[in-house]
Coordinates of C-alpha atoms in Angstrom, one line a residue:
Chain V
E23 CA -105.5 -91.0 81.2
A24 CA -106.8 -90.2 78.7
G25 CA -107.5 -86.3 77.8
V26 CA -110.6 -84.3 77.2
A27 CA -112.6 -85.7 73.7
Q28 CA -114.0 -83.2 71.4
S29 CA -116.2 -83.6 68.0
P30 CA -116.6 -82.5 65.8
R31 CA -112.9 -81.3 65.0
Y32 CA -114.4 -78.8 62.0
K33 CA -117.7 -77.8 61.5
I34 CA -118.8 -75.4 58.7
I35 CA -121.9 -74.3 58.4
E36 CA -123.7 -70.8 56.9
K37 CA -125.7 -68.5 59.2
R38 CA -129.0 -69.0 60.3
Q39 CA -128.1 -73.0 60.7
S40 CA -127.7 -74.8 64.2
V41 CA -125.2 -76.6 65.2
A42 CA -124.0 -78.6 67.9
F43 CA -120.5 -79.5 69.5
W44 CA -120.0 -82.5 72.0
C45 CA -117.1 -82.4 74.9
N46 CA -115.8 -85.5 77.3
P47 CA -114.2 -84.5 80.2
I48 CA -111.3 -86.5 81.9
S49 CA -112.9 -89.3 83.6
G50 CA -113.8 -87.9 87.0
H51 CA -113.4 -84.3 86.5
A52 CA -116.5 -82.6 88.3
T53 CA -115.8 -79.1 86.6
L54 CA -116.0 -78.6 83.0
Y55 CA -115.6 -74.8 81.0
W56 CA -116.6 -74.1 77.7
Y57 CA -114.2 -71.0 75.9
Q58 CA -114.6 -69.4 72.6
Q59 CA -111.6 -68.2 70.8
I60 CA -112.2 -66.3 67.6
L61 CA -108.8 -65.9 65.7
G62 CA -106.1 -64.0 67.4
Q63 CA -107.4 -63.8 70.7
G64 CA -107.2 -66.1 73.6
P65 CA -109.7 -68.3 74.7
K66 CA -113.2 -66.3 76.2
L67 CA -115.2 -68.5 79.0
L68 CA -118.3 -69.0 77.9
I69 CA -119.8 -71.0 81.0
Q70 CA -118.5 -72.9 83.5
F71 CA -120.1 -76.4 85.5
Q72 CA -119.8 -78.3 88.7
N73 CA -121.2 -81.6 87.8
N74 CA -124.6 -81.1 86.2
G75 CA -125.1 -77.0 88.0
V76 CA -123.9 -74.3 86.1
V77 CA -121.3 -72.2 88.3
D78 CA -120.6 -68.9 85.5
D79 CA -122.5 -68.6 82.3
S80 CA -122.3 -64.9 82.5
Q81 CA -120.7 -64.1 79.1
L82 CA -122.9 -66.9 77.4
P83 CA -125.1 -65.5 74.1
K84 CA -128.3 -66.7 75.6
D85 CA -130.3 -66.0 73.0
R86 CA -128.1 -68.2 70.5
F87 CA -125.8 -70.4 72.9
S88 CA -127.3 -73.2 75.1
A89 CA -125.4 -75.6 76.8
E90 CA -125.8 -79.2 79.0
R91 CA -124.2 -81.2 81.1
L92 CA -127.0 -84.2 82.0
K93 CA -125.3 -86.5 84.3
G94 CA -122.3 -84.2 85.5
V95 CA -120.6 -86.0 82.9
D96 CA -121.1 -85.2 79.0
S97 CA -121.4 -81.5 77.7
T98 CA -123.0 -80.4 74.2
L99 CA -122.8 -76.1 73.8
K100 CA -125.6 -75.4 71.2
I101 CA -125.3 -72.4 68.4
Q102 CA -129.2 -71.7 67.0
P103 CA -129.1 -70.0 64.7
A104 CA -125.3 -69.3 63.8
K105 CA -123.8 -65.7 62.9
L106 CA -121.1 -65.0 61.0
E107 CA -119.3 -63.7 64.4
D108 CA -119.8 -67.1 65.7
S109 CA -116.7 -68.4 63.9
A110 CA -114.0 -69.3 66.2
V111 CA -112.5 -72.5 68.1
Y112 CA -114.4 -73.9 71.0
L113 CA -112.5 -75.2 73.5
C114 CA -114.2 -77.6 76.4
A115 CA -111.2 -78.1 79.5
S116 CA -112.3 -79.7 82.1
S117 CA -110.7 -80.1 86.1
S118 CA -110.9 -82.1 89.3
L119 CA -111.2 -80.1 91.8
A120 CA -113.7 -77.8 93.0
G121 CA -112.2 -74.4 93.8
G122 CA -108.9 -76.3 92.8
P123 CA -106.0 -74.5 91.3
A124 CA -106.8 -73.6 87.9
Y125 CA -103.2 -74.7 86.1
E126 CA -105.3 -78.2 86.8
Q127 CA -107.5 -77.2 84.0
Y128 CA -107.0 -79.8 80.8
F129 CA -108.2 -78.4 77.2
G130 CA -109.1 -80.5 74.4
P131 CA -108.4 -80.0 71.3
G132 CA -111.2 -77.7 69.6
T133 CA -114.0 -77.7 67.5
R134 CA -113.3 -75.3 64.5
L135 CA -116.3 -73.4 63.4
T136 CA -116.5 -71.4 60.7
V137 CA -120.0 -69.7 59.8
T138 CA -120.6 -68.6 56.0
Chain S
E6 CA -114.8 -56.4 84.4
D7 CA -111.3 -58.3 84.4
K8 CA -108.7 -57.3 82.3
V9 CA -105.5 -58.9 80.8
V10 CA -103.5 -57.1 78.6
Q11 CA -100.3 -59.0 76.2
S12 CA -97.6 -56.7 74.9
P13 CA -96.1 -57.0 71.9
L14 CA -99.1 -58.4 69.7
S15 CA -96.5 -60.0 67.8
L16 CA -92.4 -60.4 67.7
V17 CA -90.5 -61.9 65.3
V18 CA -86.8 -63.0 66.5
H19 CA -83.9 -65.5 65.3
E20 CA -82.7 -68.8 67.0
G21 CA -80.7 -67.8 70.1
D22 CA -82.3 -64.7 71.0
T23 CA -83.7 -63.7 74.0
V24 CA -87.0 -62.6 74.4
T25 CA -89.2 -61.1 77.0
L26 CA -92.8 -61.4 76.8
N27 CA -95.1 -59.1 79.6
C28 CA -98.6 -59.3 80.9
S29 CA -100.4 -56.8 82.9
Y30 CA -104.2 -57.4 84.4
E31 CA -106.8 -55.7 86.2
V32 CA -108.5 -57.9 88.4
T33 CA -110.9 -58.6 91.0
N34 CA -110.4 -61.3 93.8
F35 CA -107.4 -62.5 92.1
R36 CA -106.1 -65.8 92.8
S37 CA -103.5 -66.6 91.0
L38 CA -102.0 -65.9 87.1
L39 CA -101.1 -68.7 84.3
W40 CA -98.9 -68.4 81.3
Y41 CA -99.7 -71.2 78.4
K42 CA -98.0 -71.9 75.2
Q43 CA -100.7 -72.5 72.0
E44 CA -99.4 -74.4 68.9
K45 CA -102.2 -74.2 66.5
K46 CA -103.8 -76.6 69.3
A47 CA -105.2 -76.7 72.7
P48 CA -103.1 -74.7 75.2
T49 CA -100.5 -76.3 76.9
F50 CA -99.7 -74.8 80.9
L51 CA -96.7 -73.5 81.7
F52 CA -96.2 -71.7 84.8
M53 CA -98.7 -70.5 87.5
L54 CA -97.7 -67.5 89.9
T55 CA -99.5 -66.6 93.1
S56 CA -96.9 -64.8 94.9
S57 CA -94.9 -61.4 94.3
G58 CA -91.1 -61.9 93.3
I59 CA -90.9 -65.5 93.2
E60 CA -89.3 -66.9 89.9
K61 CA -90.9 -70.1 88.4
K62 CA -88.3 -71.8 86.1
S63 CA -88.9 -74.7 83.3
G64 CA -85.4 -74.9 81.6
R65 CA -85.1 -71.8 79.1
L66 CA -88.8 -70.2 80.3
S67 CA -89.0 -68.4 83.4
S68 CA -91.5 -66.3 84.8
I69 CA -91.6 -63.5 87.5
L70 CA -95.0 -61.7 88.9
D71 CA -95.1 -58.1 90.3
K72 CA -98.3 -58.0 92.5
K73 CA -97.9 -54.6 93.7
E74 CA -97.4 -53.3 89.6
L75 CA -100.1 -56.0 88.4
F76 CA -97.8 -57.4 85.8
S77 CA -95.8 -60.7 85.0
I78 CA -93.3 -61.3 82.2
L79 CA -92.3 -64.3 80.4
N80 CA -88.5 -64.8 79.9
I81 CA -87.3 -67.2 76.7
T82 CA -83.8 -67.5 76.5
A83 CA -81.5 -69.0 73.7
T84 CA -85.2 -69.1 71.8
Q85 CA -85.5 -71.7 69.4
T86 CA -87.9 -72.6 66.7
G87 CA -89.7 -75.0 68.2
D88 CA -90.2 -71.7 70.5
S89 CA -92.9 -70.4 67.7
A90 CA -96.2 -70.4 68.9
V91 CA -98.8 -68.0 71.0
Y92 CA -98.3 -67.3 74.3
L93 CA -101.0 -66.7 76.4
C94 CA -101.5 -64.9 80.1
A95 CA -104.6 -65.8 81.7
V96 CA -105.6 -64.3 85.5
E97 CA -107.4 -66.8 87.7
A98 CA -110.2 -65.1 90.2
T99 CA -112.3 -67.3 92.2
W100 CA -114.2 -70.3 91.3
N101 CA -111.3 -71.1 89.0
K102 CA -112.6 -68.3 86.1
L103 CA -109.4 -67.7 83.7
T104 CA -109.6 -64.8 81.9
F105 CA -106.7 -64.7 79.1
G106 CA -105.2 -62.0 76.8
K107 CA -105.1 -61.7 73.3
G108 CA -101.9 -63.6 73.5
I109 CA -98.6 -62.8 72.0
T110 CA -97.5 -64.6 68.9
L111 CA -93.5 -65.7 68.7
S112 CA -91.6 -66.3 65.4
V113 CA -88.3 -67.8 65.9
R114 CA -86.4 -67.6 62.9
P115 CA -83.4 -69.8 62.1

């Protein structure tokens, strides 16, 4: 089966600019996650969707970050305006089961964002 | 707030050495503990542990969980250069929420 797809793979922007990332989960996967991984740290969950509803967005900086998952399939994560500290890899993951085991989270290749 | 602490943060060994990677945690509604390997790309799943004292094994890698003392170890025997990577420990709470540690950077020299 095809894996989680993300685009772009790399993005360089200046601070205060806007940026959007796209994620296409594995077909049929109901749960979608966005993680932020700053260099030298583990991934941090930003937002979790169950179909097109938000399950957890407690660590999403809502003053500048937004995410949506229209129709419960693809998702976009937006940053507006970007700050230097947003430089990170943004990982998307998906899983098939609501409340199922976490090892079934499949990660995409990530988008590396550099804010200058 | 859920917390995962890994140690050491980095280590360098030679091929053939055995290494032990540590992970301690504090989390409410513990469901499982997971180990991942990350090589400059997305994390790949290694083990999931839910019960104390039961060792999970895959080739040269093994892991065990102590739910009383709230820690886990990942052992790698007869290390190879291909084992060089960042090893992430994550704890799962309800609704599949994963809290990751900072990771341990392992470098295996020939």
